[in-house]
CSV table of C-alpha atoms in Angstrom, one decimal:
chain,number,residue,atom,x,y,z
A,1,UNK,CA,0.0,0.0,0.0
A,2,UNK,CA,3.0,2.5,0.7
A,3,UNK,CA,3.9,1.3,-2.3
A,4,UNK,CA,1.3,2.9,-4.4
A,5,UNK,CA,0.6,5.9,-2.3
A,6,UNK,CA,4.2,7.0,-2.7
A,7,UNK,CA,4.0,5.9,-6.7
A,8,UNK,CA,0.8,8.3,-7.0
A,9,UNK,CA,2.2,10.9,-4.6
A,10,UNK,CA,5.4,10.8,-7.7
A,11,UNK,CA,2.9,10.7,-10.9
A,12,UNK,CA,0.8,13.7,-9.2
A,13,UNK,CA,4.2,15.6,-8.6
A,14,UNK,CA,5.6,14.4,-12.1
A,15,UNK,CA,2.1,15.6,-13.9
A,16,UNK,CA,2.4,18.7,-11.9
A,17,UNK,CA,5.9,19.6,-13.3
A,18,UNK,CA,5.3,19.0,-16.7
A,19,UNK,CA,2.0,21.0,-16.9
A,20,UNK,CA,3.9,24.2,-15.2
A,21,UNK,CA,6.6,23.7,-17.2
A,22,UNK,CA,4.6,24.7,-20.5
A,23,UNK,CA,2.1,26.6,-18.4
A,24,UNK,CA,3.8,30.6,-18.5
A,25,UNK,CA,1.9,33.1,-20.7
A,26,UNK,CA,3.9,36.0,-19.6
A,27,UNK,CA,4.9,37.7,-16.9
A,28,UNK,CA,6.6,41.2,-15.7
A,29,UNK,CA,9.7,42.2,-13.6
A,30,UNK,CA,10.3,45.7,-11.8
A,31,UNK,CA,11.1,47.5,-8.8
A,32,UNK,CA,10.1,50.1,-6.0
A,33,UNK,CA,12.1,52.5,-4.4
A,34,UNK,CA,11.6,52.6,-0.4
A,35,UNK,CA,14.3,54.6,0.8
A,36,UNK,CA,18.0,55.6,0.4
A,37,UNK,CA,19.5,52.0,-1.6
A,38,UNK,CA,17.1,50.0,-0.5
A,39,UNK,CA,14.4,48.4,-3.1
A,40,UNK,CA,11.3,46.5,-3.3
A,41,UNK,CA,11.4,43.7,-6.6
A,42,UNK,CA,8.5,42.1,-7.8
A,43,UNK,CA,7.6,39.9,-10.2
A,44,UNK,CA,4.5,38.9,-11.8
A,45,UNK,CA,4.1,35.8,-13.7
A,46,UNK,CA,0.7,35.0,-15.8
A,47,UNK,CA,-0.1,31.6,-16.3
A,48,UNK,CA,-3.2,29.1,-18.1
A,49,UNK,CA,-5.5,27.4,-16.5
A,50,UNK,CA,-5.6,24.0,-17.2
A,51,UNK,CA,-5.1,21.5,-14.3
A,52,UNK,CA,-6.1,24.8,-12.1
A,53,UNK,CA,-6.1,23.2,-9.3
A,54,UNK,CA,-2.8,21.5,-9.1
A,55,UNK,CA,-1.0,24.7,-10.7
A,56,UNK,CA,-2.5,27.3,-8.5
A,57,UNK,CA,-1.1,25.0,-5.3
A,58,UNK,CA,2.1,25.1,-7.1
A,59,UNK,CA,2.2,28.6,-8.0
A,60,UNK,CA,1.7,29.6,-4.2
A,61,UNK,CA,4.1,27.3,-3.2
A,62,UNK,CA,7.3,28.4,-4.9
A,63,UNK,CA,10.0,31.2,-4.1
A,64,UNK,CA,11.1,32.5,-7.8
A,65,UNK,CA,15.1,32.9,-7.8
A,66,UNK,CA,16.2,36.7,-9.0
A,67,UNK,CA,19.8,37.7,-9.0
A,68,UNK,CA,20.8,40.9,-8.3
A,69,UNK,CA,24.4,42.2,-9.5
A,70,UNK,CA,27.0,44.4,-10.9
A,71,UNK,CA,29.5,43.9,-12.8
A,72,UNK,CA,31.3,42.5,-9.5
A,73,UNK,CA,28.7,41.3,-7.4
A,74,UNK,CA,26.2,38.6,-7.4
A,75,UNK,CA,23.5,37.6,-5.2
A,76,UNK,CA,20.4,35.3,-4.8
A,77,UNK,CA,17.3,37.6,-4.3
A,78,UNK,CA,14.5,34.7,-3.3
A,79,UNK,CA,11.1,35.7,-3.8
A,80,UNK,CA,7.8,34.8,-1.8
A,81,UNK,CA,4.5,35.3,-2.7
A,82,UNK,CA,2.2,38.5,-2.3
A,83,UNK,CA,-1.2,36.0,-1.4
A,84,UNK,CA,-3.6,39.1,-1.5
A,85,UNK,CA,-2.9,39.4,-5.0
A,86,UNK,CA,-2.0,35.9,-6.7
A,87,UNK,CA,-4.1,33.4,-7.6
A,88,UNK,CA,-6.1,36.4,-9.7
A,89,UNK,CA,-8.4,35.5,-12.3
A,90,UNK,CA,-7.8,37.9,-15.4
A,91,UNK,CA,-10.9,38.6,-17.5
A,92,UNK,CA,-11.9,40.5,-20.8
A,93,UNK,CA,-13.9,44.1,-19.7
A,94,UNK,CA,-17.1,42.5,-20.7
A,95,UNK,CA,-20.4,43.7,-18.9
A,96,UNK,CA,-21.1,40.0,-17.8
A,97,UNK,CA,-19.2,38.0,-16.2
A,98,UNK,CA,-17.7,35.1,-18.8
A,99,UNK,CA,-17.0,31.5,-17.7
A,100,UNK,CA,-13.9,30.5,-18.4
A,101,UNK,CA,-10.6,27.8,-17.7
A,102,UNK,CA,-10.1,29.2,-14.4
A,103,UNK,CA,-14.1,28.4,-13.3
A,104,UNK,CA,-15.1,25.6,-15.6
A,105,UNK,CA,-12.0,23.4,-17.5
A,106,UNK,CA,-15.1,22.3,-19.7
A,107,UNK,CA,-14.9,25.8,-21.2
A,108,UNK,CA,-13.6,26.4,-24.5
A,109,UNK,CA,-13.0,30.1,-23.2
A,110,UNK,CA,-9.8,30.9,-22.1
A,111,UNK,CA,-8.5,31.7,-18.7
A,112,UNK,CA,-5.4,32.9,-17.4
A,113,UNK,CA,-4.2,34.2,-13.9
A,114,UNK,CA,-1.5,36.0,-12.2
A,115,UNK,CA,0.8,35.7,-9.2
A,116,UNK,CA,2.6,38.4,-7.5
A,117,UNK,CA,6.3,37.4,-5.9
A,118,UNK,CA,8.2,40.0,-3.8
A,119,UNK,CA,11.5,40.5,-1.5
A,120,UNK,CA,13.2,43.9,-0.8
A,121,UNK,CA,16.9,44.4,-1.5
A,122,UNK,CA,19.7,46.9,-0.8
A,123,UNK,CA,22.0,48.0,-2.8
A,124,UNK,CA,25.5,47.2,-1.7
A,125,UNK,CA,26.8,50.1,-4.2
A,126,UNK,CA,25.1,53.0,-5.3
A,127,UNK,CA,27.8,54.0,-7.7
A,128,UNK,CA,26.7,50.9,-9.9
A,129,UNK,CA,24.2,49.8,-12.1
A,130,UNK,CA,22.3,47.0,-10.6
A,131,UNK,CA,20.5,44.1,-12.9
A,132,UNK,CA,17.2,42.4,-11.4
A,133,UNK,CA,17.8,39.1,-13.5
A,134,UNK,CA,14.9,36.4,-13.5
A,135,UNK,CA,16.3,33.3,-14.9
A,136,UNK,CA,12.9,31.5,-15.3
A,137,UNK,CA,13.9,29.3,-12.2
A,138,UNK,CA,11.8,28.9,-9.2
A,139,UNK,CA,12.8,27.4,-5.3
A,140,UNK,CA,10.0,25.1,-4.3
A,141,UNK,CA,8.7,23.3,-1.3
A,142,UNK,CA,7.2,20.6,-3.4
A,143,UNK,CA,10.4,19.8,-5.2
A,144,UNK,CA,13.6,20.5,-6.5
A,145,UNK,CA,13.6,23.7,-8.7
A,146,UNK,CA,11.2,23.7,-12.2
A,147,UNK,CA,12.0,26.1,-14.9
A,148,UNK,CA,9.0,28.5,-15.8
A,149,UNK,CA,8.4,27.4,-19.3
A,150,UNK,CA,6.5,29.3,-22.7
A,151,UNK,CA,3.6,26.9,-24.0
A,152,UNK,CA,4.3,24.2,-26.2
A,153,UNK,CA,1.8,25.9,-28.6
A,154,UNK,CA,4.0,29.1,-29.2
A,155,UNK,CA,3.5,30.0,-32.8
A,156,UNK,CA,6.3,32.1,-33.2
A,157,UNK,CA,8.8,30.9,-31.7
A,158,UNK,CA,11.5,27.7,-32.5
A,159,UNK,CA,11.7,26.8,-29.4
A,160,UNK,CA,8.1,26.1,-27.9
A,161,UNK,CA,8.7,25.1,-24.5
A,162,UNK,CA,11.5,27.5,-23.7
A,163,UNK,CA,12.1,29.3,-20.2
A,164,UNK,CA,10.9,32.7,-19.9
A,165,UNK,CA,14.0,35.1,-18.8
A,166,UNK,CA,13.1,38.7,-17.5
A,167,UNK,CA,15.8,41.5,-16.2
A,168,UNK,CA,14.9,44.8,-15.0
A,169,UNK,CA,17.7,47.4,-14.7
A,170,UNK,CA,18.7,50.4,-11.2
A,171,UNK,CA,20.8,52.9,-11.3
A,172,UNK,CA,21.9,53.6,-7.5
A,173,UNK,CA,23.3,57.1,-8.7
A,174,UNK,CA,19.4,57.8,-9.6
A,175,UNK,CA,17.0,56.6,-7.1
A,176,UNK,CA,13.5,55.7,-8.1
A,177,UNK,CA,11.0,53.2,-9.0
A,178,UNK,CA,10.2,51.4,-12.3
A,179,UNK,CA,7.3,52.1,-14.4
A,180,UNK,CA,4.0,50.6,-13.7
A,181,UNK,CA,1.9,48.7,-15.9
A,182,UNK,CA,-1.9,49.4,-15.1
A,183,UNK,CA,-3.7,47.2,-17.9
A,184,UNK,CA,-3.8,43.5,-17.2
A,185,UNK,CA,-2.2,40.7,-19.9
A,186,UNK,CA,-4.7,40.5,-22.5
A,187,UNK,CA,-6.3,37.4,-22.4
A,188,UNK,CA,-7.5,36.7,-26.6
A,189,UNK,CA,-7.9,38.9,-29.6
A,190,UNK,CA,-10.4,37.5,-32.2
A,191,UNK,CA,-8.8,36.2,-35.8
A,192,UNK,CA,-9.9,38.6,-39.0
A,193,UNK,CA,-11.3,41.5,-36.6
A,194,UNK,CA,-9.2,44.6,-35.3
A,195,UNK,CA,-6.9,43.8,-32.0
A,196,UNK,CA,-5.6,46.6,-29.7
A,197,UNK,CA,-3.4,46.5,-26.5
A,198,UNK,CA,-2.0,50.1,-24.3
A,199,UNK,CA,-0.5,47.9,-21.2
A,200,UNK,CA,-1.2,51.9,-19.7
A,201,UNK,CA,2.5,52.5,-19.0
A,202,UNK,CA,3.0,54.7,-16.2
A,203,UNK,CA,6.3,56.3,-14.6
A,204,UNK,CA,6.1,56.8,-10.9
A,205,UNK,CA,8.7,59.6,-11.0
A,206,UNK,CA,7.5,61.7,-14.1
A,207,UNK,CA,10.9,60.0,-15.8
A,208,UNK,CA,10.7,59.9,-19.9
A,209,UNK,CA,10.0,56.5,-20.7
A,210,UNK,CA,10.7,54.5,-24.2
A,211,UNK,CA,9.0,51.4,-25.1
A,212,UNK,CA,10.5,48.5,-27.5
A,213,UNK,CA,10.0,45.6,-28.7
A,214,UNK,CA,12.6,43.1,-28.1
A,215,UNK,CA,13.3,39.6,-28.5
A,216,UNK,CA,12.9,37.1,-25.7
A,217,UNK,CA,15.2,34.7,-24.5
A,218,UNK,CA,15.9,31.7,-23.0
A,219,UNK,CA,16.0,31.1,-19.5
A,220,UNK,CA,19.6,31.5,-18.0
A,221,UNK,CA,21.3,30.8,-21.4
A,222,UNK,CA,21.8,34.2,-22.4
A,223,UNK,CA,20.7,33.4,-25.9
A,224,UNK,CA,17.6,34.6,-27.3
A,225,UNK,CA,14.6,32.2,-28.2
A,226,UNK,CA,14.8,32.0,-32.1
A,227,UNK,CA,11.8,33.3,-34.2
A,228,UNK,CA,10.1,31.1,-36.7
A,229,UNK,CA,10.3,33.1,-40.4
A,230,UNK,CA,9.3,35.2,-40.9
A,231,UNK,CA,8.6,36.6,-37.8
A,232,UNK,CA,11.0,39.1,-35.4
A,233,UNK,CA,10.7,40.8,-32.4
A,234,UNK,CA,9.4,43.9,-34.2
A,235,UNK,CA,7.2,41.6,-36.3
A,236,UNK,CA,6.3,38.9,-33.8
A,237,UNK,CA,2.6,38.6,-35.0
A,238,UNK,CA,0.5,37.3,-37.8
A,239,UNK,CA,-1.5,39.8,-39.0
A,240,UNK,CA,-2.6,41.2,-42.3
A,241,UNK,CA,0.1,43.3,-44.0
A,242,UNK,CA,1.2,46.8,-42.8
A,243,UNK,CA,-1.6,46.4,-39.9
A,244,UNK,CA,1.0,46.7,-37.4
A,245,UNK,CA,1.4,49.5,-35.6
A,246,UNK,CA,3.5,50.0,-32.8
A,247,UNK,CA,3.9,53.4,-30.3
A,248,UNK,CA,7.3,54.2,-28.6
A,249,UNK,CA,5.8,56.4,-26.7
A,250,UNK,CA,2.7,54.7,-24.8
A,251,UNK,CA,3.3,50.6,-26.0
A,252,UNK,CA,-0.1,50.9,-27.5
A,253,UNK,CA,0.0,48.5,-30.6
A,254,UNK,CA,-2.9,47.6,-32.9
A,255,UNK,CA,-3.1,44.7,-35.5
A,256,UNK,CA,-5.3,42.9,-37.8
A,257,UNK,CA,-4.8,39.1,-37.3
A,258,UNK,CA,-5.4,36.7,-40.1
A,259,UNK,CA,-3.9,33.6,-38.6
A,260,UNK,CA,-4.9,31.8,-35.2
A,261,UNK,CA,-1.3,31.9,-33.3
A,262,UNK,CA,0.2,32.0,-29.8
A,263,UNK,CA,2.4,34.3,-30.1
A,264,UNK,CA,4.9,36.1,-27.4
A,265,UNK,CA,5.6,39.6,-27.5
A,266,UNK,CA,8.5,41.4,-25.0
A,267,UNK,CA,8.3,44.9,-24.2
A,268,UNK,CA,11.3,46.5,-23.1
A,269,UNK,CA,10.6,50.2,-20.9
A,270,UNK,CA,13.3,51.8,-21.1
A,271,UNK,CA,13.5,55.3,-18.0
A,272,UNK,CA,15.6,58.4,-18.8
A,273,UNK,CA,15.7,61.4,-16.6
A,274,UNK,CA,17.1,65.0,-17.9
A,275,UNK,CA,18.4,62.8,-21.0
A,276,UNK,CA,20.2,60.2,-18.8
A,277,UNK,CA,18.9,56.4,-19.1
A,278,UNK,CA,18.8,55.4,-15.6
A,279,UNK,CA,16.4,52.3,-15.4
A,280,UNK,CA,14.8,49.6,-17.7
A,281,UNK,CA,12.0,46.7,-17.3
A,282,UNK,CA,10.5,44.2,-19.0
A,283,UNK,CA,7.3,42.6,-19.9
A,284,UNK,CA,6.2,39.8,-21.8
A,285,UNK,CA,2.6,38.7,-22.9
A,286,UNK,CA,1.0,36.3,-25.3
A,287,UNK,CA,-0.7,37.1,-28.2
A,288,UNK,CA,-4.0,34.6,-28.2
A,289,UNK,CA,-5.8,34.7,-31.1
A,290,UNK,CA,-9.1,32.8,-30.6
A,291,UNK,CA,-12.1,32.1,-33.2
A,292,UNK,CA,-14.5,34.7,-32.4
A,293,UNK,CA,-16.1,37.9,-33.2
A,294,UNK,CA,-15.5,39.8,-29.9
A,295,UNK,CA,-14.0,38.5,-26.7
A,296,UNK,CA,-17.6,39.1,-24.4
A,297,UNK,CA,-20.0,37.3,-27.2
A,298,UNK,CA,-17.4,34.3,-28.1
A,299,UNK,CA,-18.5,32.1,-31.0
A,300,UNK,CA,-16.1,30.0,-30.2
A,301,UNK,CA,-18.7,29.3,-27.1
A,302,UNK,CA,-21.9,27.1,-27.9
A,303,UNK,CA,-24.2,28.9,-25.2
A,304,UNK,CA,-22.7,32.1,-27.1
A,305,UNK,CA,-23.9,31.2,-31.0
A,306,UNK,CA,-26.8,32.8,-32.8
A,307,UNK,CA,-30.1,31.7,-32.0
A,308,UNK,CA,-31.0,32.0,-35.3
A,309,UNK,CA,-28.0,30.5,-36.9
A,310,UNK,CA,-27.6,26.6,-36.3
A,311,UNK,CA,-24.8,24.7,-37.4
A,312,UNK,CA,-24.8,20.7,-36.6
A,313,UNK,CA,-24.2,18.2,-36.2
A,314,UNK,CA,-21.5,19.1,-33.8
A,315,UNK,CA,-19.5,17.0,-33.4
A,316,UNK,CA,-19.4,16.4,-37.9
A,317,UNK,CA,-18.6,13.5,-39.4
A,318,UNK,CA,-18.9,14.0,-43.5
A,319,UNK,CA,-21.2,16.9,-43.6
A,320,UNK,CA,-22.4,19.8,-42.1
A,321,UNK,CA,-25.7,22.1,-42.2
A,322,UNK,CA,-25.8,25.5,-41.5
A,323,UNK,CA,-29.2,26.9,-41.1
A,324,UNK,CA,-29.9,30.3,-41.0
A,325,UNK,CA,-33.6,31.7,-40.2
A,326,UNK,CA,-32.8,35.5,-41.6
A,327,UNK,CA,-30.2,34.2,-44.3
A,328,UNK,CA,-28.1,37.0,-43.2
A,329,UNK,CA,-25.0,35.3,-44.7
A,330,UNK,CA,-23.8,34.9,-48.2
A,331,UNK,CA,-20.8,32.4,-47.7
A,332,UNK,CA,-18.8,30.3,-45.4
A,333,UNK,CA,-15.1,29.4,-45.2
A,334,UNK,CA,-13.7,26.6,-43.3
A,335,UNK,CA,-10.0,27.3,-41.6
A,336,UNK,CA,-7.7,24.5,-39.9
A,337,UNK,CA,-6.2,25.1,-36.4
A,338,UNK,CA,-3.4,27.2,-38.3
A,339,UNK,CA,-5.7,29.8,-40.2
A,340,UNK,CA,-5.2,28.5,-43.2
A,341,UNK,CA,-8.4,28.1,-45.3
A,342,UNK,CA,-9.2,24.5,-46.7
A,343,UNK,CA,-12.9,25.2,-47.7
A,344,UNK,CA,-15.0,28.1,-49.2
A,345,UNK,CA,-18.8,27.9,-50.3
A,346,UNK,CA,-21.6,30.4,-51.2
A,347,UNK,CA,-24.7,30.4,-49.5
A,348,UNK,CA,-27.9,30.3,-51.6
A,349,UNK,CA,-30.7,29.2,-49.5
A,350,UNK,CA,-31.4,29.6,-45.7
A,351,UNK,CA,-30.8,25.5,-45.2
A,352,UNK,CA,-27.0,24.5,-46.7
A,353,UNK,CA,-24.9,21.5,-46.1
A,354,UNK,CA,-21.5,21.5,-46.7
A,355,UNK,CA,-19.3,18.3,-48.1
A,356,UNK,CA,-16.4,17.8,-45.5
A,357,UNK,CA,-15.9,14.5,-45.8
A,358,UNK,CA,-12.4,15.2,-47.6
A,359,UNK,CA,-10.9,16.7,-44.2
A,360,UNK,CA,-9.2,15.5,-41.7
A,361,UNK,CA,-10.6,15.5,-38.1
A,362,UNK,CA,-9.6,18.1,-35.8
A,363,UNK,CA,-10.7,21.2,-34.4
A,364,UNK,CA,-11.8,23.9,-37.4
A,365,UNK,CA,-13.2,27.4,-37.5
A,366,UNK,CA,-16.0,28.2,-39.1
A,367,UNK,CA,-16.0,32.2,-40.9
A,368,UNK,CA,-19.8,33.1,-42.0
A,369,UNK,CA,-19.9,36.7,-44.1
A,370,UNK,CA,-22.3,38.5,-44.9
A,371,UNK,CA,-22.8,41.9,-46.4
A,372,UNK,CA,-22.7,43.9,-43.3
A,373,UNK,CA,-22.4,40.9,-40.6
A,374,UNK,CA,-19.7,38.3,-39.9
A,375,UNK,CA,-19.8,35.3,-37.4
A,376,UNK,CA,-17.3,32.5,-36.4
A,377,UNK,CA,-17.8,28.9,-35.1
A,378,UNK,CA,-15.4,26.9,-33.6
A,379,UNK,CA,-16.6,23.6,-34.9
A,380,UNK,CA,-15.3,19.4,-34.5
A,381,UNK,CA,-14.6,17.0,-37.3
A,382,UNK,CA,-14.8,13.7,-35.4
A,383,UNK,CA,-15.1,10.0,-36.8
């Protein structure tokens, strides 16, 4: 009996690992000035929602590792958890409430949370330049230390899978704190419909602050995580050509996405006084593109469809109807997981079916247009 309590104590732990592992979708590091050289660092770290219940116990169990040095000193800065605010639920501005991954892992609606991690530190010069490094690894009481790893379903990146790295620069000559991000992670944009993100970058001090986009790396390697082409850190989405627009100023970018990805995107904030760059930060989110319409009336959600659109059956096998009681829609196209079309078909009549008996099974998404309407399904080819 010991036996095969301590072999299931090892397969939960081992499960547990392995989920986390691929389980990051961004996180945030930065600091707050207390007094004379002595600083307050936090990080944030955003994560999925699937196996909530395991994750969130490992999540508020753990003690991030950040390193704090110059160019002649080096020390562990362990972190522990802020409880108040971890263990957060992050949800789209919608005037109801949605149910998502964090409330029901039957949803097909996304959900993310965050986790706050804190420890003060002094500097032990003030004539240096201090890096805040976050290596991706994390102290535990569960186990030995796990790596905080990028989803396996990273569009954009090689190297699916690889440890999230964030550093946050001090300068002791010029006390102050970091700038603040006031707008949560985004949690989905909505493929083939306008995307916009301002993470509302503040500076505590009135500094000047300059925003980039850089590339992000790999855990403690101190290599960057290659892009697939053609994508870059300037380019990191997939979006409709010259959509992109990116503000130095604010961080505000805006895009038209024509692919479904998971994309990550790494701002760099960059804090200059009287001309003088004396602090930087970083921040790195996901890009989610989802099969929808608009993130508080998700298609991609059966209780959220048309009443007076039906598509079935659901799951299909070779065919599909779409019925439509006001025949608002002229045609349908039928995209893979990737965005890439594989079927297109006018609409005539209110009652259609559609021959997809030549595709593979898998999960599709299902684009109805219309001349001043456009809906999208996320539908199931199952046999």
């Amino acid at each position: 009996m010991k036996r095969i309590l301590l072999l299931t104590f090892c397969l939960l732990f081992t499960s547990l690992f392995s989920s986390y592992a691929t389980h990051v979708i961004g996180g945030r590091i930065g600091y707050t000035h207390l007094s004379d050289s002595t600083y307050k660092v936090t990080l944030v770290i955003y994560t999925d929602c699937t196996g909530d219940s395991l994750l969130l116990s490992y999540m508020q169990g753990m003690s991030p590792n950040v390193w704090a040095s110059t160019d002649t000193v080096k020390r562990l800065v362990p972190l522990t958890i802020d409880t108040a605010l971890s263990g957060v639920p992050l949800m789209p501005p919608c005037p109801q409430p949605l149910v998502d991954q964090c409330t029901s892992l039957t949803s097909l609606i996304p959900g993310f949370r965050k986790y706050v991690y804190s420890a003060n530190f002094t500097l032990l010069s003030a004539a240096k330049t201090w890096l805040f490094l976050y290596d991706g690894t994390n102290a535990s009481s569960f186990a030995p230390p796990v790596s905080s790893g990028r989803s396996l379903q990273v569009t954009n990146l090689l190297s699916s899978g690889s440890t999230m790295q964030l550093m946050a620069t001090v300068s002791g000559r010029f006390p102050g704190s970091s700038p603040v991000i006031t707008n949560a992670i985004s949690t989905y944009f909505c493929m083939g419909f306008p995307g916009a993100y301002n993470p509302g970058i503040i500076d505590p001090d009135g500094d000047s602050i300059t925003v980039s986009l850089v590339a992000p790396m790999n855990g403690n390697t101190g290599i960057f995580a290659p892009y697939v082409s053609p994508y870059t850190a300037t380019a990191p989405l997939a979006i409709v050509p010259g959509s992109f627009l990116f503000s130095p100023a604010t961080g505000n970018m805006s895009f038209m996405p024509n692919q479904f990805q998971r994309s990550v995107v790494v701002y760099k904030i960059d804090k200059s006084r009287a001309g003088i760059l004396i602090g930087s930060s970083e921040y790195e989110m996901t890009v989610l593109v989802e099969g929808c319409s608009d993130p508080c009336t998700l298609d991609i959600a059966a209780t959220n469809k048309d009443e007076q659109t039906t598509i079935y059956p659901d799951p299909a096998i070779d065919q599909m109807n779409i019925s439509s009681a006001t025949f608002d829609y002229s045609s349908v196209t039928i995209s893979n997981a990737l965005g890439q079309a594989v079927l297109t078909q006018k609409l005539v009549t209110k009652e259609t079916t559609v021959n997809i008996s030549h595709l593979p099974c898998g999960v599709y998404y299902l684009l109805l247009e219309g001349n001043n309407t456009r809906k999208m399904h996320k539908v199931v080819i199952s046999r």
